[in-house]
Coordinates of C-alpha atoms and ligand atoms in Angstrom, one line a residue:
X51 CA 27.1 -6.6 36.6
X52 CA 24.4 -8.7 38.3
X53 CA 22.3 -7.4 41.1
X54 CA 24.2 -9.7 43.4
X55 CA 27.6 -8.3 42.3
X56 CA 26.5 -4.7 42.7
X57 CA 25.1 -5.6 46.2
X58 CA 28.4 -7.2 47.2
X59 CA 30.3 -4.0 46.7
X60 CA 28.2 -1.9 49.0
X61 CA 25.8 -3.8 51.3
X62 CA 26.1 -5.5 54.7
X63 CA 23.4 -8.1 55.2
X64 CA 21.6 -9.1 58.4
X65 CA 22.6 -12.3 60.2
X66 CA 25.3 -12.8 57.7
X67 CA 29.0 -13.6 58.0
X68 CA 30.0 -11.5 55.0
X69 CA 33.4 -13.1 54.5
X70 CA 32.1 -16.6 53.9
X71 CA 28.5 -16.1 52.9
X72 CA 28.9 -15.9 49.1
X73 CA 26.8 -13.7 46.9
X74 CA 23.1 -13.1 47.8
X75 CA 20.4 -14.2 45.3
X76 CA 19.1 -11.2 43.4
X77 CA 15.3 -11.3 43.4
X78 CA 13.4 -9.3 40.8
X79 CA 9.8 -10.4 41.3
X80 CA 7.4 -12.3 43.5
X81 CA 4.0 -13.9 42.9
X82 CA 2.0 -16.3 45.1
X83 CA 4.3 -18.5 47.1
X84 CA 7.2 -17.9 44.8
X85 CA 10.0 -15.4 44.1
X86 CA 12.1 -15.2 40.9
X87 CA 15.8 -14.3 40.6
X88 CA 17.5 -12.2 38.0
X89 CA 18.2 -15.3 35.9
X90 CA 14.5 -16.2 36.0
X91 CA 14.9 -19.1 38.4
X92 CA 11.9 -19.8 40.6
X93 CA 12.1 -20.3 44.3
X94 CA 9.3 -21.5 46.6
X95 CA 9.3 -19.2 49.6
X96 CA 9.0 -21.9 52.2
X97 CA 9.9 -19.6 55.1
X98 CA 7.5 -16.8 54.1
X99 CA 10.4 -14.4 53.7
X100 CA 11.5 -14.5 57.4
X101 CA 8.0 -15.4 58.6
X102 CA 6.2 -12.3 57.4
X103 CA 4.4 -13.3 54.3
X104 CA 0.9 -14.7 54.7
X105 CA -1.0 -14.5 51.4
X106 CA 1.7 -14.6 48.8
X107 CA 4.1 -12.0 47.2
X108 CA 2.9 -8.8 45.5
X109 CA -0.7 -9.7 46.5
X110 CA -3.0 -7.7 44.1
X111 CA -5.5 -6.7 46.8
X112 CA -2.8 -5.4 49.2
X113 CA -1.1 -3.7 46.3
X114 CA -4.3 -2.0 45.2
X115 CA -5.2 -0.7 48.6
X116 CA -1.7 0.6 49.2
X117 CA -1.5 2.4 45.9
X118 CA -4.8 4.1 46.6
X119 CA -3.6 5.3 50.0
X120 CA -0.3 6.5 48.5
X121 CA -2.0 9.3 46.6
X122 CA -4.2 10.3 49.6
X123 CA -1.8 10.4 52.5
X124 CA 1.7 8.8 52.7
X125 CA 2.6 9.9 56.3
X126 CA 1.7 12.3 59.0
X127 CA 3.2 12.9 62.5
X128 CA 1.2 10.7 65.0
X129 CA 1.6 12.8 68.1
X130 CA -1.3 15.3 68.1
X131 CA -2.6 13.9 64.8
X132 CA -4.4 10.8 63.5
X133 CA -5.7 9.3 60.3
X134 CA -8.2 6.9 58.9
X135 CA -6.0 3.8 58.4
X136 CA -4.7 3.9 62.0
X137 CA -8.2 4.4 63.4
X138 CA -9.8 1.8 61.2
X139 CA -7.0 -0.7 62.0
X140 CA -7.5 -0.3 65.7
X141 CA -11.3 -0.6 65.3
X142 CA -10.9 -3.8 63.3
X143 CA -7.9 -5.5 65.1
X144 CA -9.2 -5.2 68.7
X145 CA -12.4 -7.2 68.1
X146 CA -10.2 -10.1 66.8
X147 CA -8.2 -10.2 70.0
X148 CA -9.0 -11.5 73.5
X149 CA -11.6 -9.0 74.8
X150 CA -9.4 -7.6 77.6
X151 CA -7.3 -5.8 75.0
X152 CA -8.5 -2.2 74.9
X153 CA -5.8 0.1 73.5
X154 CA -3.5 0.0 70.5
X155 CA 0.0 1.5 70.5
X156 CA 1.8 1.7 67.1
X157 CA 5.4 1.3 66.3
X158 CA 7.3 -0.1 63.3
X159 CA 8.6 -3.6 63.8
X160 CA 8.5 -6.6 66.1
X161 CA 11.4 -5.6 68.3
X162 CA 9.9 -2.1 68.9
X163 CA 6.5 -3.7 69.7
X164 CA 8.3 -5.6 72.4
X165 CA 10.3 -2.6 73.6
X166 CA 7.0 -0.7 74.0
X167 CA 5.4 -3.7 75.9
X168 CA 8.4 -3.8 78.3
X169 CA 8.3 -0.1 78.9
X170 CA 4.5 -0.2 79.5
X171 CA 5.0 -2.8 82.2
X172 CA 8.0 -1.2 84.0
X173 CA 6.4 2.2 84.0
X174 CA 3.0 0.8 85.0
X175 CA 4.5 -0.1 88.4
X176 CA 6.6 3.1 88.6
X177 CA 3.6 5.3 88.0
X178 CA 2.0 3.7 91.0
X179 CA 5.0 4.2 93.2
X180 CA 5.8 0.4 93.3
X181 CA 9.3 -0.9 92.8
X182 CA 8.8 -3.9 90.5
X183 CA 11.7 -3.9 88.1
X184 CA 12.5 -7.5 87.2
X185 CA 11.3 -9.2 84.1
X186 CA 10.6 -12.9 83.8
X187 CA 11.2 -14.7 80.5
X188 CA 11.7 -18.2 79.1
X189 CA 15.1 -19.8 78.5
X190 CA 15.8 -19.8 74.8
X191 CA 13.3 -17.0 74.2
X192 CA 13.7 -14.7 71.2
X193 CA 12.0 -11.3 71.3
X194 CA 14.0 -9.2 68.9
X195 CA 17.4 -7.5 68.3
X196 CA 17.2 -4.1 70.0
X197 CA 18.7 -3.9 73.5
X198 CA 15.6 -4.3 75.6
X199 CA 14.3 -7.1 73.4
X200 CA 17.7 -8.8 73.4
X201 CA 17.8 -8.5 77.2
X202 CA 14.5 -10.5 77.6
X203 CA 15.8 -13.1 75.0
X204 CA 17.8 -16.1 76.0
X205 CA 21.5 -15.6 76.0
X206 CA 22.8 -17.1 72.8
X207 CA 25.1 -16.6 69.8
X208 CA 22.8 -13.7 68.9
X209 CA 23.5 -11.8 72.1
X210 CA 27.0 -13.0 73.1
X211 CA 28.8 -9.9 72.0
X212 CA 26.5 -7.8 74.2
X213 CA 25.7 -10.0 77.2
X214 CA 27.5 -7.9 79.7
X215 CA 25.4 -4.9 78.8
X216 CA 22.0 -6.5 78.9
X217 CA 19.9 -5.9 82.0
X218 CA 19.3 -8.9 84.3
X219 CA 16.3 -11.1 83.6
X220 CA 14.9 -14.1 85.4
X221 CA 14.8 -17.0 83.0
X222 CA 12.7 -20.1 83.6
X223 CA 12.2 -23.3 81.7
X224 CA 9.3 -24.0 79.5
X225 CA 6.5 -25.4 81.6
X226 CA 5.5 -29.1 81.5
X227 CA 3.7 -31.4 83.8
X228 CA 6.7 -32.3 85.8
X229 CA 8.1 -28.8 86.5
X230 CA 5.0 -26.7 86.7
X231 CA 4.8 -26.6 90.5
X232 CA 8.5 -25.8 90.8
X233 CA 8.1 -23.0 88.2
X234 CA 5.2 -21.5 90.1
X235 CA 7.2 -21.6 93.4
X236 CA 10.1 -19.9 91.6
X237 CA 7.7 -17.1 90.5
X238 CA 6.1 -16.8 93.9
X239 CA 9.5 -16.3 95.5
X240 CA 10.1 -13.3 93.2
X241 CA 6.6 -11.9 93.0
X242 CA 7.3 -8.6 94.8
X243 CA 10.1 -7.8 92.3
X244 CA 8.5 -9.1 89.1
X245 CA 7.1 -6.4 86.8
X246 CA 6.1 -8.8 84.1
X247 CA 6.4 -12.1 82.3
X248 CA 7.1 -12.1 78.5
X249 CA 6.6 -15.2 76.4
X250 CA 6.2 -16.5 72.9
X251 CA 2.9 -18.5 73.2
X252 CA 3.2 -22.2 72.2
X253 CA 6.1 -21.9 69.7
X254 CA 9.6 -20.4 70.4
X255 CA 10.5 -19.6 66.8
X256 CA 14.1 -18.5 66.6
X257 CA 15.1 -21.1 69.2
X258 CA 14.4 -23.8 66.6
X259 CA 10.5 -23.9 66.5
X260 CA 10.4 -25.4 70.1
X261 CA 6.8 -26.2 70.9
X262 CA 5.1 -26.5 74.3
X263 CA 1.6 -27.2 75.5
X264 CA -1.2 -24.6 76.1
X265 CA -2.3 -26.4 79.3
X266 CA 0.9 -25.6 81.2
X267 CA 1.3 -22.1 79.8
X268 CA -2.2 -21.4 80.9
X269 CA -1.4 -22.5 84.4
X270 CA 1.7 -20.3 84.5
X271 CA -0.4 -17.3 83.2
X272 CA -3.1 -17.9 85.9
X273 CA -0.4 -18.0 88.5
X274 CA 1.1 -14.7 87.3
X275 CA -2.3 -13.1 87.3
X276 CA -2.9 -14.4 90.9
X277 CA 0.5 -13.0 92.0
X278 CA -0.2 -9.6 90.3
X279 CA 2.5 -10.0 87.6
X280 CA 1.7 -8.5 84.2
X281 CA 1.9 -10.8 81.2
X282 CA 3.1 -10.0 77.7
X283 CA 2.2 -12.4 74.8
X284 CA 4.7 -11.8 72.1
X285 CA 2.6 -12.9 69.1
X286 CA 5.0 -11.2 66.6
X287 CA 5.6 -14.6 65.0
X288 CA 2.6 -16.7 66.1
X289 CA -0.1 -14.2 65.3
X290 CA -2.5 -14.3 62.3
X291 CA -3.1 -18.0 61.9
X292 CA 0.3 -19.5 62.1
X293 CA -0.5 -21.9 64.9
X294 CA -3.9 -23.0 63.5
X295 CA -6.0 -20.5 65.4
X296 CA -6.1 -16.8 64.7
X297 CA -3.7 -16.2 67.6
X298 CA -1.7 -18.6 69.7
X299 CA -3.3 -16.9 72.7
X300 CA -6.6 -18.3 71.6
X301 CA -5.5 -21.8 72.8
X302 CA -5.5 -20.5 76.4
X303 CA -8.5 -19.4 78.5
X304 CA -6.1 -17.2 80.6
X305 CA -5.3 -14.0 78.6
X306 CA -2.3 -11.8 78.6
X307 CA -2.4 -8.1 79.7
X308 CA -0.3 -7.0 76.7
X309 CA 0.1 -8.4 73.2
X310 CA 2.8 -7.7 70.5
X311 CA 2.3 -8.0 66.8
X312 CA 4.3 -7.4 63.6
X313 CA 5.5 -9.8 60.9
X314 CA 2.2 -11.1 59.4
X315 CA 0.3 -8.0 60.5
X316 CA 0.7 -6.4 57.1
X317 CA 0.7 -9.7 55.3
X318 CA 4.4 -9.2 55.1
X319 CA 4.2 -6.1 52.9
X320 CA 5.2 -3.2 55.2
X321 CA 7.0 -2.8 58.4
X322 CA 4.5 -2.2 61.2
X323 CA 4.4 -3.0 64.9
X324 CA 1.5 -3.0 67.3
X325 CA 1.4 -3.3 71.1
X326 CA -2.1 -3.7 72.6
X327 CA -2.9 -3.5 76.3
X328 CA -5.7 -3.6 78.8
X329 CA -7.6 -0.6 80.0
X330 CA -6.0 -1.0 83.4
X331 CA -2.5 -0.6 82.0
X332 CA -3.6 2.4 79.9
X333 CA -5.2 4.1 82.9
X334 CA -2.0 3.8 85.0
X335 CA -0.5 6.4 82.6
X336 CA -3.3 8.9 83.0
X337 CA -2.3 11.8 85.2
X338 CA -1.9 15.5 85.6
X339 CA 1.7 14.7 86.1
X340 CA 3.5 14.8 82.8
X341 CA 6.2 12.4 84.1
X342 CA 3.6 9.6 84.0
X343 CA 3.5 9.8 80.2
X344 CA 4.7 6.9 78.1
X345 CA 7.6 8.7 76.4
X346 CA 8.0 6.5 73.4
X347 CA 7.5 7.0 69.7
X348 CA 9.1 6.5 66.3
X349 CA 9.3 8.8 63.3
X350 CA 7.1 6.3 61.3
X351 CA 4.7 5.4 64.1
X352 CA 1.4 4.3 62.6
X353 CA 2.6 5.0 59.0
X354 CA -0.7 5.2 56.9
X355 CA 0.7 3.0 54.1
X356 CA 1.7 0.4 56.6
X357 CA -1.7 0.6 58.4
X358 CA -3.4 0.3 55.0
X359 CA -1.3 -2.8 54.2
X360 CA -2.5 -4.2 57.6
X361 CA -6.2 -3.4 56.7
X362 CA -5.9 -5.1 53.3
X363 CA -4.2 -8.0 55.0
X364 CA -7.2 -8.2 57.5
X365 CA -9.6 -8.3 54.6
X366 CA -7.7 -11.5 53.5
X367 CA -7.4 -12.8 57.0
X368 CA -11.1 -12.6 57.7
X369 CA -12.1 -14.2 54.3
X370 CA -13.3 -17.8 54.3
X371 CA -10.3 -18.9 52.2
X372 CA -7.7 -18.2 54.9
X373 CA -8.9 -20.6 57.6
X374 CA -9.5 -23.2 54.9
X375 CA -5.9 -22.8 53.7
X376 CA -4.5 -22.9 57.2
X377 CA -6.3 -26.2 57.8
X378 CA -5.2 -27.6 54.5
X379 CA -1.6 -26.8 55.2
X380 CA -1.8 -28.3 58.7
X381 CA -3.3 -31.5 57.3
X382 CA -0.6 -31.8 54.7
X383 CA 2.1 -31.2 57.3
X384 CA 0.5 -33.8 59.5
X385 CA 0.6 -36.5 56.7
X386 CA 4.2 -35.7 55.9
X387 CA 5.1 -35.9 59.6
X388 CA 3.6 -39.4 59.8
X389 CA 5.7 -40.4 56.8
X390 CA 9.1 -39.2 58.1
X391 CA 8.7 -39.8 61.8
X392 CA 11.1 -42.6 62.7
X393 CA 13.5 -41.9 59.8
X394 CA 17.0 -42.7 61.1
X395 CA 18.3 -39.2 60.4
X396 CA 15.4 -37.5 62.1
X397 CA 15.7 -36.9 65.9
X398 CA 12.2 -35.5 66.2
X399 CA 9.4 -33.9 64.2
X400 CA 7.0 -31.4 65.7
X401 CA 4.1 -29.4 64.4
X402 CA 1.7 -26.6 65.5
X403 CA -0.8 -25.6 62.8
X404 CA 1.1 -24.4 59.7
X405 CA 4.5 -24.8 61.3
X406 CA 6.4 -28.0 61.0
X407 CA 10.0 -28.6 62.2
X408 CA 12.4 -31.5 61.9
X409 CA 15.4 -31.9 64.0
X410 CA 18.2 -33.5 62.1
X411 CA 20.4 -36.2 63.8
X412 CA 23.9 -34.9 63.8
X413 CA 25.4 -37.0 66.5
X414 CA 26.1 -33.7 68.3
X415 CA 24.2 -31.1 70.2
X416 CA 21.6 -29.0 68.5
X417 CA 23.3 -25.7 67.5
X418 CA 22.4 -22.7 65.4
X419 CA 26.0 -22.7 64.1
X420 CA 25.9 -26.3 63.0
X421 CA 27.9 -26.8 59.7
X422 CA 25.1 -29.0 58.4
X423 CA 23.0 -25.9 58.2
X424 CA 24.9 -24.4 55.3
X425 CA 24.9 -27.6 53.3
X426 CA 21.1 -28.0 53.8
X427 CA 20.5 -24.3 52.9
X428 CA 22.4 -24.7 49.6
X429 CA 20.9 -28.0 48.8
X430 CA 17.3 -26.5 49.0
X431 CA 18.3 -23.3 47.1
X432 CA 19.6 -25.5 44.3
X433 CA 16.3 -27.3 44.3
X434 CA 14.4 -23.9 44.0
X435 CA 13.2 -23.9 47.6
X436 CA 14.0 -21.2 50.3
X437 CA 14.4 -23.0 53.5
X438 CA 16.7 -21.5 56.2
X439 CA 17.4 -24.2 58.7
X440 CA 18.0 -23.0 62.3
X441 CA 21.2 -25.0 62.8
X442 CA 20.2 -28.6 62.3
X443 CA 16.5 -27.8 62.5
X444 CA 14.6 -27.6 59.3
X445 CA 11.2 -26.0 59.4
X446 CA 8.6 -25.2 56.8
X447 CA 6.5 -22.1 57.4
X448 CA 4.8 -21.4 54.1
X449 CA 2.5 -18.5 53.0
X450 CA -1.1 -19.7 53.2
X451 CA -1.5 -19.6 49.4
X452 CA 1.0 -22.3 48.9
X453 CA -0.5 -25.2 46.8
X454 CA -0.5 -28.8 47.7
X455 CA 1.7 -29.5 44.7
X456 CA 4.3 -27.0 46.0
X457 CA 4.1 -28.5 49.5
X458 CA 4.6 -32.0 48.0
X459 CA 7.6 -30.8 46.2
X460 CA 9.2 -29.4 49.4
X461 CA 8.4 -32.6 51.3
X462 CA 10.0 -34.7 48.5
X463 CA 13.1 -32.6 48.5
X464 CA 13.4 -32.9 52.3
X465 CA 13.1 -36.7 52.0
X466 CA 15.8 -36.6 49.2
X467 CA 18.1 -34.5 51.4
X468 CA 17.6 -37.0 54.3
X469 CA 18.8 -39.8 52.0
X470 CA 21.6 -37.9 50.3
X471 CA 23.2 -35.6 52.9
Ligands
LIG287 C1 10.9 -11.8 64.7 C2 10.4 -11.7 66.1 C3 10.6 -10.5 66.8 C4 11.3 -9.3 66.3 O1 10.6 -8.7 65.2 P1 11.5 -7.8 64.2 O2 10.4 -7.2 63.3 O3 12.4 -8.7 63.4 O4 12.2 -6.8 65.0 C5 10.1 -10.4 68.1 N1 9.5 -11.5 68.7 C6 9.3 -12.7 68.0 C7 8.6 -13.8 68.7 C8 9.8 -12.8 66.7 O5 9.7 -14.0 66.1

């Protein structure tokens, strides 16, 4: 029996309609930007394995540091105890972030990093005896799949089965020149109730790589700061170079109070979540009163292996090679964009740094459940490329080690698909 057949007997996959999905591809090995299936077929991982991989698969430097850590300390309880990888990661991560970020809270994935951020904000107000319990978020936002993270995400096919149970959130449109004053007014009208504003800076990933301008986000953030509303930058996806700068928040002079990280944090090797916050937020939890404690933690909080993967990943992130690769990919995308813009089957092309997205003309509304999606997905798999269109939106989000030849191949197959499908 193949891996795929053994899998099909026992396993239920994420985001997968198991009745119609067909067998999964059994992967046995990864190297650089590629993974290899059980028949030896090569696939270029053009989505960085769900947006997590930054430096390529089975990276030797990350592998080496992890294997050294494994024989030193695999895990220890993180309440009352600490360890070198967690301390060193906080020491090295904070200086890379906007300077108002002062404390690091560990968890183990992007959704939990968001849950922690939300709890920090809600309890920040409660601890000061103030009743601010509403959260502001963008329409079409995606912040994760646990209940709190779902609640602050746009209502969509992902949340439909649970909508009635999600707490109420104030949703606003993405800011642009024409609506910015109206958005600010909307916020001001609610300011006494609003605990915080959570946003994906510059790119709404899951919504279909929807992009918006730093100028208007900055104005919104300034307005929130003026109205005393805490801000949460969910950089789970945009962090670590994806948008062309180290963090998407680096495009805005106005900084968030809280930041969330996961995905690329460990170079895509291990599950780890980080929520950072300002000294002011941290201090709102200091008290003789135990009820003011942040009662949140996970069994694998600050797992030493995961923290070590993040440290090894930071070694690579801060090398000269990474910014050069990011720029190279952004330039390649830019050239491709100029080539296909105006193609009859392309509704629009957008790009931020290493992320490029193309909206396919379907004659219908854009939808995650678009049938075109499955045809495109299979077409690219056959061609040895992993691309997972979000409905009729194709995006390329490669690991930074991808070569220009591999990129050219992906571009040429997208062009073929445009002409053939
Ligand atoms: C993926 C994602 C999350 C959730 O992270 P998980 O590790 O999948 O739970 C949260 N926010 C954003 C912006 C994401 O893209």
